[in-house]
Coordinates of C-alpha atoms in Angstrom, one line a residue:
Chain P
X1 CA 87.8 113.0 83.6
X2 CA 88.1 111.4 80.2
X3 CA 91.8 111.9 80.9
X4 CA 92.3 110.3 84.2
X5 CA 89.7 107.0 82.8
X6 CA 91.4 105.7 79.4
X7 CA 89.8 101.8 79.3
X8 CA 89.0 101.6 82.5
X9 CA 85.4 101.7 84.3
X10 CA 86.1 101.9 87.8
X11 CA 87.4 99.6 90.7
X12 CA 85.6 96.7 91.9
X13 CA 85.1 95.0 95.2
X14 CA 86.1 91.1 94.4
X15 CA 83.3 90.3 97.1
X16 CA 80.4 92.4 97.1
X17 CA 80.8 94.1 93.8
X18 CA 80.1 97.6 95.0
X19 CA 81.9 100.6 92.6
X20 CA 84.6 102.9 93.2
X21 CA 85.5 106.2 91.5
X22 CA 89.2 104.7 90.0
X23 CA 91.2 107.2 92.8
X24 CA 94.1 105.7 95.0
X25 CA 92.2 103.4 96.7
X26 CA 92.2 99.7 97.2
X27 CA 90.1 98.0 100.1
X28 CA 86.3 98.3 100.2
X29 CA 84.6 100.3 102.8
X30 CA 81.6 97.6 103.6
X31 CA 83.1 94.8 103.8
X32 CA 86.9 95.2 103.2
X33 CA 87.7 93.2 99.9
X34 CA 90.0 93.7 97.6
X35 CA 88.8 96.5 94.7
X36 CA 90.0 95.4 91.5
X37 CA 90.0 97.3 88.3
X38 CA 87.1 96.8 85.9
X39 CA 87.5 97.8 81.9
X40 CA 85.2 98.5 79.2
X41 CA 85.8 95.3 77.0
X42 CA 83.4 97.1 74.3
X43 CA 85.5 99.9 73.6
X44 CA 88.8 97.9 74.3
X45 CA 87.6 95.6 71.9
X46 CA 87.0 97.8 68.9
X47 CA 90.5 99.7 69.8
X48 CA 93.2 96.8 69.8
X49 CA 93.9 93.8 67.2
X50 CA 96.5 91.6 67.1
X51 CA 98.1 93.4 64.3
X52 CA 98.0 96.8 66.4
X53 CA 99.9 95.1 69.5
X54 CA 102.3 93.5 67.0
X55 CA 103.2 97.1 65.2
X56 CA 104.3 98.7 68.8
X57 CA 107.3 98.4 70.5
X58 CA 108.2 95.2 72.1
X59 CA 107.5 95.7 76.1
X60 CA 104.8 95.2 78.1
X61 CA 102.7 98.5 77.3
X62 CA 101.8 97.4 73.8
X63 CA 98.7 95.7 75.5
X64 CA 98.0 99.1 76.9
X65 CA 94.4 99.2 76.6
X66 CA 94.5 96.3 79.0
X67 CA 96.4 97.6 81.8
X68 CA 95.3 100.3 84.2
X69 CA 96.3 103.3 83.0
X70 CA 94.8 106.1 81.0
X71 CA 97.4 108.1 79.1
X72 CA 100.8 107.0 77.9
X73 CA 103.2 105.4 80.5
X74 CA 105.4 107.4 82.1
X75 CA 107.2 105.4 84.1
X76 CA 109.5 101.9 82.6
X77 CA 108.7 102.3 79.2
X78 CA 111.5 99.0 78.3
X79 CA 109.9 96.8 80.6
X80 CA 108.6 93.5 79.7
X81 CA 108.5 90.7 76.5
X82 CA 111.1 88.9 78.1
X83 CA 111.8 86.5 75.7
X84 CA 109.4 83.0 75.9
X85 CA 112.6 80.3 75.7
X86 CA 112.1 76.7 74.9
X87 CA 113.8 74.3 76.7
X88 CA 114.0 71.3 74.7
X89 CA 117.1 69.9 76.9
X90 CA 114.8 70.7 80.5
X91 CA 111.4 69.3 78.3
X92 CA 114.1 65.9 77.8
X93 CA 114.7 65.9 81.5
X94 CA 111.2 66.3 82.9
X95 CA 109.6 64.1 80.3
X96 CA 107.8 66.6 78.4
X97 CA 107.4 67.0 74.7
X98 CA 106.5 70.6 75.0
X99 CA 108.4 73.0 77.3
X100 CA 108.5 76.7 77.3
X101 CA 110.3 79.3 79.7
X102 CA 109.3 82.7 80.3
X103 CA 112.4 84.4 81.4
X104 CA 111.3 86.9 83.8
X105 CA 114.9 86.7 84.9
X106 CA 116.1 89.3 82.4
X107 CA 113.5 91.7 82.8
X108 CA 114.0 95.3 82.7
X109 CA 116.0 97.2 85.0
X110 CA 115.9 94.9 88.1
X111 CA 115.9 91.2 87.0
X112 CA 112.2 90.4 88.3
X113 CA 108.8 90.7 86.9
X114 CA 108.3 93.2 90.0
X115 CA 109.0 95.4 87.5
X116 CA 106.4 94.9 85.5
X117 CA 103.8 95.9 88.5
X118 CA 105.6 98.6 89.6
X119 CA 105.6 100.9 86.3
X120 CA 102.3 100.4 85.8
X121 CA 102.1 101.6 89.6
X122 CA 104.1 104.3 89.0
X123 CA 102.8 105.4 85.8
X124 CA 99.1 105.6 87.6
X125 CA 101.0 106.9 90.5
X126 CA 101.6 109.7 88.5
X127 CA 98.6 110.3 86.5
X128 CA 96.9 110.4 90.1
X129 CA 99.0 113.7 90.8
X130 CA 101.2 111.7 93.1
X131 CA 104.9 113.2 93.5
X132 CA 106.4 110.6 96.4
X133 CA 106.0 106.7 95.9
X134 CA 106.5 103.8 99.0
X135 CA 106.3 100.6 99.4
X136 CA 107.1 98.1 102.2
X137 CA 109.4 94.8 100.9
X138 CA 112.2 92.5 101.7
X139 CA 113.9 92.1 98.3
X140 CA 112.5 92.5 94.5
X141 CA 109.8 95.0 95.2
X142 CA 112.0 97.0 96.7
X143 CA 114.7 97.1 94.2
X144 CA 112.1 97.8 91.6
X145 CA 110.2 100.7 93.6
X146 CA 113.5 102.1 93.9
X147 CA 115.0 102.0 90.6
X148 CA 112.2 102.8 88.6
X149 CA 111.3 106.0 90.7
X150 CA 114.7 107.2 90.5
X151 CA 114.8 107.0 86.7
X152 CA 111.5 108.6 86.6
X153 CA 112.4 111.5 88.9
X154 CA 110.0 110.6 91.5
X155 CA 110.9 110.5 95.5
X156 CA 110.5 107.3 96.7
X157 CA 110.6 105.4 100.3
X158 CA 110.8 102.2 101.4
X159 CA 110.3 100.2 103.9
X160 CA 111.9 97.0 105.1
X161 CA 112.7 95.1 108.4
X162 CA 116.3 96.2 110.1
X163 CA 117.2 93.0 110.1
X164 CA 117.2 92.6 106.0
X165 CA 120.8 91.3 104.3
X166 CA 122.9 94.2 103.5
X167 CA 122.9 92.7 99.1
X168 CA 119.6 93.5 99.2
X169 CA 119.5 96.8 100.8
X170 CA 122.4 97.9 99.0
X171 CA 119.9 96.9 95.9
X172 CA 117.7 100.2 97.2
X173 CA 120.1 102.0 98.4
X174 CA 122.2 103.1 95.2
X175 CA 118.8 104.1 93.4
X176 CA 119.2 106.8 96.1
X177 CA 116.0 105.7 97.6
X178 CA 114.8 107.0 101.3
X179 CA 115.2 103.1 103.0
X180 CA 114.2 103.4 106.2
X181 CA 114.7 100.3 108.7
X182 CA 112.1 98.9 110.8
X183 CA 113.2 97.1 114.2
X184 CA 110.2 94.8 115.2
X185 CA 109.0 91.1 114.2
X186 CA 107.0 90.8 110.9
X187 CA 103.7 91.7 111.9
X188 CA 104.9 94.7 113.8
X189 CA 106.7 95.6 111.0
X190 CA 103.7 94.9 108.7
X191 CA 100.9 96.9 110.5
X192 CA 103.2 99.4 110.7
X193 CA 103.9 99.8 107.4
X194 CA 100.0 100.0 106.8
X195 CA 99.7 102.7 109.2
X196 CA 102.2 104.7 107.4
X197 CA 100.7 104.1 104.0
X198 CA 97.1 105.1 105.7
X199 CA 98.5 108.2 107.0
X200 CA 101.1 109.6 104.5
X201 CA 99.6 111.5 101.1
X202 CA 101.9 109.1 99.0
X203 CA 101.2 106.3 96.3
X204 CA 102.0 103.2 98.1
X205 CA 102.5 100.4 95.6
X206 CA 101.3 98.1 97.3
X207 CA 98.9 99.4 99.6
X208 CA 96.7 102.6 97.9
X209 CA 98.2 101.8 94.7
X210 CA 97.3 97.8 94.8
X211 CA 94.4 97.8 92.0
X212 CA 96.6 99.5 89.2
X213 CA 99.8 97.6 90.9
X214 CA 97.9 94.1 90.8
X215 CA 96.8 94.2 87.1
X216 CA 100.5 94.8 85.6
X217 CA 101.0 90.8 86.4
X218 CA 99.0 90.4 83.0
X219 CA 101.5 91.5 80.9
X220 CA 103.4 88.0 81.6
X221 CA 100.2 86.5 80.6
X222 CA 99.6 88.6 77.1
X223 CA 103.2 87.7 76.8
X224 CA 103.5 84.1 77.3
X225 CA 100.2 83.8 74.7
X226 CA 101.3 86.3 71.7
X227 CA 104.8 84.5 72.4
X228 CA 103.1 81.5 71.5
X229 CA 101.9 82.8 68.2
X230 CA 98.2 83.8 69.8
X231 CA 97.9 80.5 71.9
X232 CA 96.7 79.5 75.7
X233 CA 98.8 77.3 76.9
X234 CA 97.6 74.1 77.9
X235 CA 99.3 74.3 81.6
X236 CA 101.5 77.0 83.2
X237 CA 102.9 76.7 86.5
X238 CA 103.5 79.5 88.5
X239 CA 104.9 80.3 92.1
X240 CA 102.3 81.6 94.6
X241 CA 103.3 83.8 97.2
X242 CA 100.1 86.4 97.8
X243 CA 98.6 84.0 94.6
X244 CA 98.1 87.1 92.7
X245 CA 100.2 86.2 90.3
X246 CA 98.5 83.1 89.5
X247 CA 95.0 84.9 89.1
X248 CA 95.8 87.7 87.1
X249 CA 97.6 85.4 84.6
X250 CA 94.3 83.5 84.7
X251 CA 92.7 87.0 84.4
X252 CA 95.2 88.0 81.3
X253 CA 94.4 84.5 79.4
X254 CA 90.8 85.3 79.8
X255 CA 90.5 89.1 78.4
X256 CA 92.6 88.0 75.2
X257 CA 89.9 85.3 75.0
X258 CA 86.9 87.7 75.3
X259 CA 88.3 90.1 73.0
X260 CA 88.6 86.9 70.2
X261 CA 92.7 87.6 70.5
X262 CA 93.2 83.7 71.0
X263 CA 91.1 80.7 70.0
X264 CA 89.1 79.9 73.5
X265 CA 90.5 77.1 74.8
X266 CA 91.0 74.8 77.8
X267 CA 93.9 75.8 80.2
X268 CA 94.7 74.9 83.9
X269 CA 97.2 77.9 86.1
X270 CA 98.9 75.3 88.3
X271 CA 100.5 77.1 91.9
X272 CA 103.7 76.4 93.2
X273 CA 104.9 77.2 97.0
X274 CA 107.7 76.2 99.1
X275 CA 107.2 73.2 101.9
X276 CA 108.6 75.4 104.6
X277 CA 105.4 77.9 103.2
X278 CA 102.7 76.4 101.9
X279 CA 99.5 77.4 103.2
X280 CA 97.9 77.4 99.8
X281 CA 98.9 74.5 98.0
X282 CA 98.3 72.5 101.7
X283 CA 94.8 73.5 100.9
X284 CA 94.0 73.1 97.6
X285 CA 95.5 69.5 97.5
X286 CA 93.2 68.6 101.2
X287 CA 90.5 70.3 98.6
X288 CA 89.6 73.3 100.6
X289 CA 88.3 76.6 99.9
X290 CA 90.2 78.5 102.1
X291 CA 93.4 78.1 103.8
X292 CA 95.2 78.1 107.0
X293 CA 98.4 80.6 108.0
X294 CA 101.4 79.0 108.6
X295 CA 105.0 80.8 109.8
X296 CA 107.3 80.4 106.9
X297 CA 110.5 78.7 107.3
X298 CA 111.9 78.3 103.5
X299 CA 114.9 79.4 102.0
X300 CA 112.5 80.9 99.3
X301 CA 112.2 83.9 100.6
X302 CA 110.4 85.8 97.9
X303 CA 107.6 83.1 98.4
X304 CA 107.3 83.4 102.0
X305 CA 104.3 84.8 103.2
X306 CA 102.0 83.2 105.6
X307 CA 99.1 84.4 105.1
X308 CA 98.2 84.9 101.7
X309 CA 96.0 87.9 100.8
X310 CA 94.9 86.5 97.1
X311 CA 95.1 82.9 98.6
X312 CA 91.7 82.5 98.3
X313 CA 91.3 84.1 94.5
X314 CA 94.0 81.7 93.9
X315 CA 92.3 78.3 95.0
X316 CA 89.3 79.2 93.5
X317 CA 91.6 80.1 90.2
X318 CA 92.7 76.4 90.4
X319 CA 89.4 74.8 91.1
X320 CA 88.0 76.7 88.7
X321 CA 90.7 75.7 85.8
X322 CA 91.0 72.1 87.2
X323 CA 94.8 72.8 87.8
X324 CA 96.7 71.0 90.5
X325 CA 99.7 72.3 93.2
X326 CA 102.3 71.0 94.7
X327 CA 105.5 71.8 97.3
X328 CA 108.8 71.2 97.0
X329 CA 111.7 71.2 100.4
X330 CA 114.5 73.5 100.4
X331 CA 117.1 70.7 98.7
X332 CA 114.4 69.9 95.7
X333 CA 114.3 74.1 95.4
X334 CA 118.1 73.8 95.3
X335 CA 117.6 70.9 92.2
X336 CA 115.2 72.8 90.3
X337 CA 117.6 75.8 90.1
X338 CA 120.5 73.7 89.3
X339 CA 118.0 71.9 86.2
X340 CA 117.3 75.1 84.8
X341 CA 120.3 76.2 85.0
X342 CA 122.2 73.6 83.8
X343 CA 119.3 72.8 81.0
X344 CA 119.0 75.8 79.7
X345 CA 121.5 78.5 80.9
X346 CA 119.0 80.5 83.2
X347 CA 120.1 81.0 86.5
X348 CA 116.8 81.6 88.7
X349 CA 116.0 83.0 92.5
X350 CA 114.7 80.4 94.9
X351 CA 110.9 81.1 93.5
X352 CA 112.1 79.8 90.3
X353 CA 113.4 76.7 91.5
X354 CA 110.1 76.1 93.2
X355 CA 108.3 76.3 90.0
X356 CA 110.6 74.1 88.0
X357 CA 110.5 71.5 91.2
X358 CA 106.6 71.5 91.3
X359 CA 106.6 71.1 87.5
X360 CA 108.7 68.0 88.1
X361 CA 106.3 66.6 90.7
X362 CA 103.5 67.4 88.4
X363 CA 104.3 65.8 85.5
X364 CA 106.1 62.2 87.6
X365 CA 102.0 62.6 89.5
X366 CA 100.4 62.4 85.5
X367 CA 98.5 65.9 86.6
X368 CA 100.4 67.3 83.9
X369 CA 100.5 65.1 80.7
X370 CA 103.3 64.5 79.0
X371 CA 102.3 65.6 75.4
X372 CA 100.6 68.8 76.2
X373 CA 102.5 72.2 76.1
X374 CA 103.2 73.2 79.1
X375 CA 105.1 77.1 80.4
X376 CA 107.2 77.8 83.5
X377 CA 106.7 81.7 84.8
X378 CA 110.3 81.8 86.4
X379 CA 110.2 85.3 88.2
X380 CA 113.4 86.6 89.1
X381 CA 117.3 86.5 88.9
X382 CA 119.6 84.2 90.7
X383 CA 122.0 86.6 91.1
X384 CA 119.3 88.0 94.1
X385 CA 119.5 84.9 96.1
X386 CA 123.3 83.5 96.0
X387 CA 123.2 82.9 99.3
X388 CA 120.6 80.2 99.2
X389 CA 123.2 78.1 96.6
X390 CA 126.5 78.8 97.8
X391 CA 128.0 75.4 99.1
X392 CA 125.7 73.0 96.9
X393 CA 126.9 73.7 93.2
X394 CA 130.3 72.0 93.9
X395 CA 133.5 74.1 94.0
X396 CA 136.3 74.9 91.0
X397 CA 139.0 72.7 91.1
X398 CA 142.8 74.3 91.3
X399 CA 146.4 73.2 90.0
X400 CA 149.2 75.5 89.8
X401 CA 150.0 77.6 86.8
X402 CA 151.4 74.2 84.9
X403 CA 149.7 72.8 81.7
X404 CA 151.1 69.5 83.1
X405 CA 148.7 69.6 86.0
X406 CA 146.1 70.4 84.2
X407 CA 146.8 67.5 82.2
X408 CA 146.6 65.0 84.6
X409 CA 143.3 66.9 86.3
X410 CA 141.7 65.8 83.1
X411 CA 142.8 62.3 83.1
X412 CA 141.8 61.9 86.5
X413 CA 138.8 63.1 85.8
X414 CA 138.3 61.0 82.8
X415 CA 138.8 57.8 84.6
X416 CA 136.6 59.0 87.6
X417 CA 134.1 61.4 86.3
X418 CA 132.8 63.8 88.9
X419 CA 129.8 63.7 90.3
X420 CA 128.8 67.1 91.9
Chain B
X1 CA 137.8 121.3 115.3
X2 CA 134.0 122.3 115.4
X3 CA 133.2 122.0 119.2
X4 CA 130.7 119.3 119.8
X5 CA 127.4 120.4 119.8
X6 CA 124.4 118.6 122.2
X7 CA 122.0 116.7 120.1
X8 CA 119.0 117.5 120.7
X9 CA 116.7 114.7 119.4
X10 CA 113.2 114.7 119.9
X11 CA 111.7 111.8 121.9
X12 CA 108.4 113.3 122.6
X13 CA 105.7 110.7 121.4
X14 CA 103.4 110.9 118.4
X15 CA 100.4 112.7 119.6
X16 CA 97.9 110.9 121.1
X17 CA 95.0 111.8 118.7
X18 CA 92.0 109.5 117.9
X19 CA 92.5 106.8 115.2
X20 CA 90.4 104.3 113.5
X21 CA 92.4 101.1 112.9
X22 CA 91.2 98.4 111.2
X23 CA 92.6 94.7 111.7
X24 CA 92.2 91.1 110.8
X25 CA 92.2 88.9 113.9
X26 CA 92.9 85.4 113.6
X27 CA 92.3 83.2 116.4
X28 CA 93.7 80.0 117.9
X29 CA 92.0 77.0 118.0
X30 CA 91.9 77.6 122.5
X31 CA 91.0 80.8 121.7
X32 CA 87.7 80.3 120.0
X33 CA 85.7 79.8 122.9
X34 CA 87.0 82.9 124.6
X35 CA 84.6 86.2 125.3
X36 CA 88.4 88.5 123.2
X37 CA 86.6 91.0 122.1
X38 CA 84.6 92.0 124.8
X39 CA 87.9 91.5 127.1
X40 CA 89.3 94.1 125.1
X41 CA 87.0 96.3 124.9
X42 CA 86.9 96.0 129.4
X43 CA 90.5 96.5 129.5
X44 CA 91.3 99.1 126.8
X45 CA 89.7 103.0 126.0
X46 CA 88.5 101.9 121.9
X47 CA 85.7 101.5 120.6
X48 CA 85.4 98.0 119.1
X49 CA 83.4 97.3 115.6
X50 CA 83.1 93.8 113.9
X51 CA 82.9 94.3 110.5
X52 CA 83.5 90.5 109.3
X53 CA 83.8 86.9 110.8
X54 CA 84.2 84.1 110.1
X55 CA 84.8 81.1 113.4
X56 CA 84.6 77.3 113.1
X57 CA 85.9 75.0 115.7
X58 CA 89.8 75.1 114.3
X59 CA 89.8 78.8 113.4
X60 CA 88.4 82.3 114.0
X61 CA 88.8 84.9 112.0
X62 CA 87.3 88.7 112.8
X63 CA 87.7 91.6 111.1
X64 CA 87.7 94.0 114.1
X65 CA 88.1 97.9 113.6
X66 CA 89.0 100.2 116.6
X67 CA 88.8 103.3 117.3
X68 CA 90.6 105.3 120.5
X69 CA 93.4 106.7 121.0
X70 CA 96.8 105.6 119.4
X71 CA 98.6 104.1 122.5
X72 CA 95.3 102.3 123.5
X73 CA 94.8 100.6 119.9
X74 CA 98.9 99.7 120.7
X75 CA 98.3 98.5 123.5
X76 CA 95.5 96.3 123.2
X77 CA 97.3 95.0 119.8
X78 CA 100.2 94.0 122.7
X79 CA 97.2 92.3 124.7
X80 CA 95.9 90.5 121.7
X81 CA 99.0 89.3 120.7
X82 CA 100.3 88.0 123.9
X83 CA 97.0 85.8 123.9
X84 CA 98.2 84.1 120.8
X85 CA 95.7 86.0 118.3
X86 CA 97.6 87.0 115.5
X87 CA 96.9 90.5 114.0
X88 CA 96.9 91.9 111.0
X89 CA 96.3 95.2 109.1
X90 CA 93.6 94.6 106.9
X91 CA 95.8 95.3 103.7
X92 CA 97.2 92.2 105.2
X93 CA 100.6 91.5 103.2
X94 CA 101.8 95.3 102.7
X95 CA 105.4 94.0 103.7
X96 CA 106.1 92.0 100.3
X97 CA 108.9 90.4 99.0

């Protein structure tokens, strides 16, 4: 048993409190709440030290005895410690003096931090016996599910609607994954998914695998603070779509705290949604506890879920920290990618340019100061979401093959700058 | 040329075996005044459970688990939705970005 257990306790149910044994298994059976996984701080406590984390290799399993698994990883051992950028020339532009990126843009092998709860996922997954992995998504997930299966040899299938953009099923495809199209509107397409994952003896990432999936979120969090030489930032923004992000980075800041990793300090999580989708910011600026489903019409697609199942882990994360939210409209989206980009050289996916956005409301509304240090989670790759851009970052100019031409371009230019 | 074989693809349904399905129901504001559940439960062979709810006057929200056949729980998923409630597997998101 010792095997299967490693740091963990058991799971959890986030409502009643109730224990499970820690199987593949991830609603409760009283009153259907989320199970979460529970650890034995004692004995993680008197295992890891800074100086231990810092003296393993630099991904996200050197806080190991913090994420959900109970042997070695099995499954993405290079993923994670993206690197934590500073962005003096964005900092300049939003009015900060303290401005730090974490680049999940580069993370290992698909360009999201999907990847990050996926392995762990996987690597339980596995532990657990399973031999075939699942999951149901319209972009990142996907990818990730896909590529990190194939590389660890496992059989994988995934779900998406038959109406998904052929770049992104392409994205599963070549992993050699088992993608299977679902015709039907979202919901049909959702419960079905459920059903399958219910009926099916496989680990479903994001279904029976949730608990252990969930928890590899974290690692951006342990990240960002070791990053920061063993700090808690004073703010971090990040983009809500279920809001479990925002609450496990919440949960990450607060286990390196309670193990005396980092001083104990004051921090707020700040969320981040879409206009066209924004049932939870909607409700945590009208100061409600719980929030209202809305149909998403955003071109960030990655945030678009109506009906947010850690929504209301997430407002109480916010109220909880003091930290604010905001909403931004497809064309500030559009801005915040082309700031970041043309700031700092990262080129984000719609989600990011929420984040960067709502940071800039944020800080013009005074609920982020201008002198306190302050870190964007930007989550994937813009290379995922081209089609949200194309047509709104100006187009290359052309002469003919004559250095005369070019000349006078440059001239032209130089009396009339351009303004794209 | 290898002469065309028939197809032969099944289209026999799943089989109609007893299932427990549980959902989250979320009501309409015109909707919260309405007798749904035990409508349902009239018009369609499953056993209906409330497990949670939660209803104020701009929102209702069950958590209803059936149990029946498969084509009865479709079907009065069908009913429920053509009413305007929307339903949801109780894993709610599983379809993720």
């Amino acid at each position: 048993m010792e095997k299967q257990v490693g740091f963990m306790k058991a799971l959890k149910c986030r409502e009643c409190a109730r224990e499970y044994p820690l199987a593949a298994t991830h609603v409760c059976e009283f009153d259907f709440g989320p199970l979460e996984v529970v650890y034995d701080y004692a004995r993680i406590g008197s295992s890891i030290t800074r100086e231990k984390i810092m003296s393993r290799p630099q991904t996200m399993w050197r806080y190991r005895e913090l994420l959900p698994i109970a042997n070695e990883p099995t499954v993405g051992f290079q993923v994670g410690y993206t690197p934590l950028v500073k962005a003096t020339r964005l900092a300049k532009k939003l009015g900060l003096r303290e401005l730090w990126i974490k680049n999940d843009t580069v993370n290992y092998p698909t360009l999201s931090f999907k990847d990050r709860v996926v392995s762990v996922a996987l690597s339980r997954a596995r532990e657990l016996g399973f031999t075939t992995v699942a999951c149901a998504s319209t972009g990142n997930l996907a990818n990730s599910v896909a590529a990190n299966a194939a590389s660890a040899g496992l059989k994988s299938y995934v779900f998406i609607p038959a109406d998904l953009e052929q770049g992104k099923v392409i994205n599963s495809l070549v992993y050699g994954a088992n993608v299977i199209g679902i015709r039907g509107h979202y919901d049909e397409v959702n419960r079905l998914c459920a059903e399958i994952a219910g009926k099916f003896g496989w680990a479903f990432v994001n279904v029976n695998m949730r608990p252990y999936y969930a928890e590899g979120s974290k690692s951006m969090g342990f990240e960002i603070m070791e990053q920061l030489g063993w700090q808690i930032p004073q703010h971090t923004v990040v983009c809500m779509a279920s809001g479990s992000l925002l609450t496990k980075i919440h949960k990450s800041y607060q286990e390196f705290s309670k193990l005396g990793l980092v001083k104990d300090a004051s921090y707020k999580v700040h969320g981040a949604q879409a206009t066209g989708c924004s049932p939870i910011s909607t409700a945590q600026k009208a100061g409600l506890d719980f929030f209202k489903p809305v149909k998403p019409d955003t071109i960030a697609k990655s945030l678009a879920i109506g009906t947010p199942a850690d929504g209301f882990y997430a407002l109480k994360v916010m109220k909880e920290t003091g930290a604010a939210s905001d909403d931004v409209t497809d064309d500030e989206i559009r801005e915040g990618i082309r700031l970041l980009a043309e700031c700092e050289g990262i080129f984000a996916e719609t989600a990011g340019g929420v984040t960067v956005g709502v940071a800039k409301k944020l800080v013009a509304s005074g609920k982020i100061p201008a002198n306190e240090s302050v870190v964007l989670c930007i989550t994937g790759h813009g290379l995922k979401t081209l089609d949200a851009v194309v047509g709104h970052v100006g187009r290359p100019r052309e002469i003919r093959p004559s250095l005369r031409e070019f000349e006078a371009l440059l001239d032209a230019e130089a009396k009339s700058p351009i303004v794209s | 040329m290898a002469a065309k074989t028939k197809k032969t693809t099944s289209t026999k349904p799943a089989k109609d075996i007893t299932q427990k399905t549980r959902l989250w129901l979320m009501y309409p504001a015109k909707q919260i005044t309405h007798p749904v559940i035990w409508e349902l439960s009239q018009k369609f062979k499953v056993i209906t459970n409330v497990r949670q709810a939660s209803v104020t006057d701009e929102i209702g929200v069950v958590c209803l688990e059936l149990v029946g056949p498969r084509s009865e729980i479709t079907s009065a998923i069908k009913w429920l939705e053509k009413k305007g409630v929307k339903v949801e597997p109780v894993e709610i998101n599983v379809l993720e970005s």
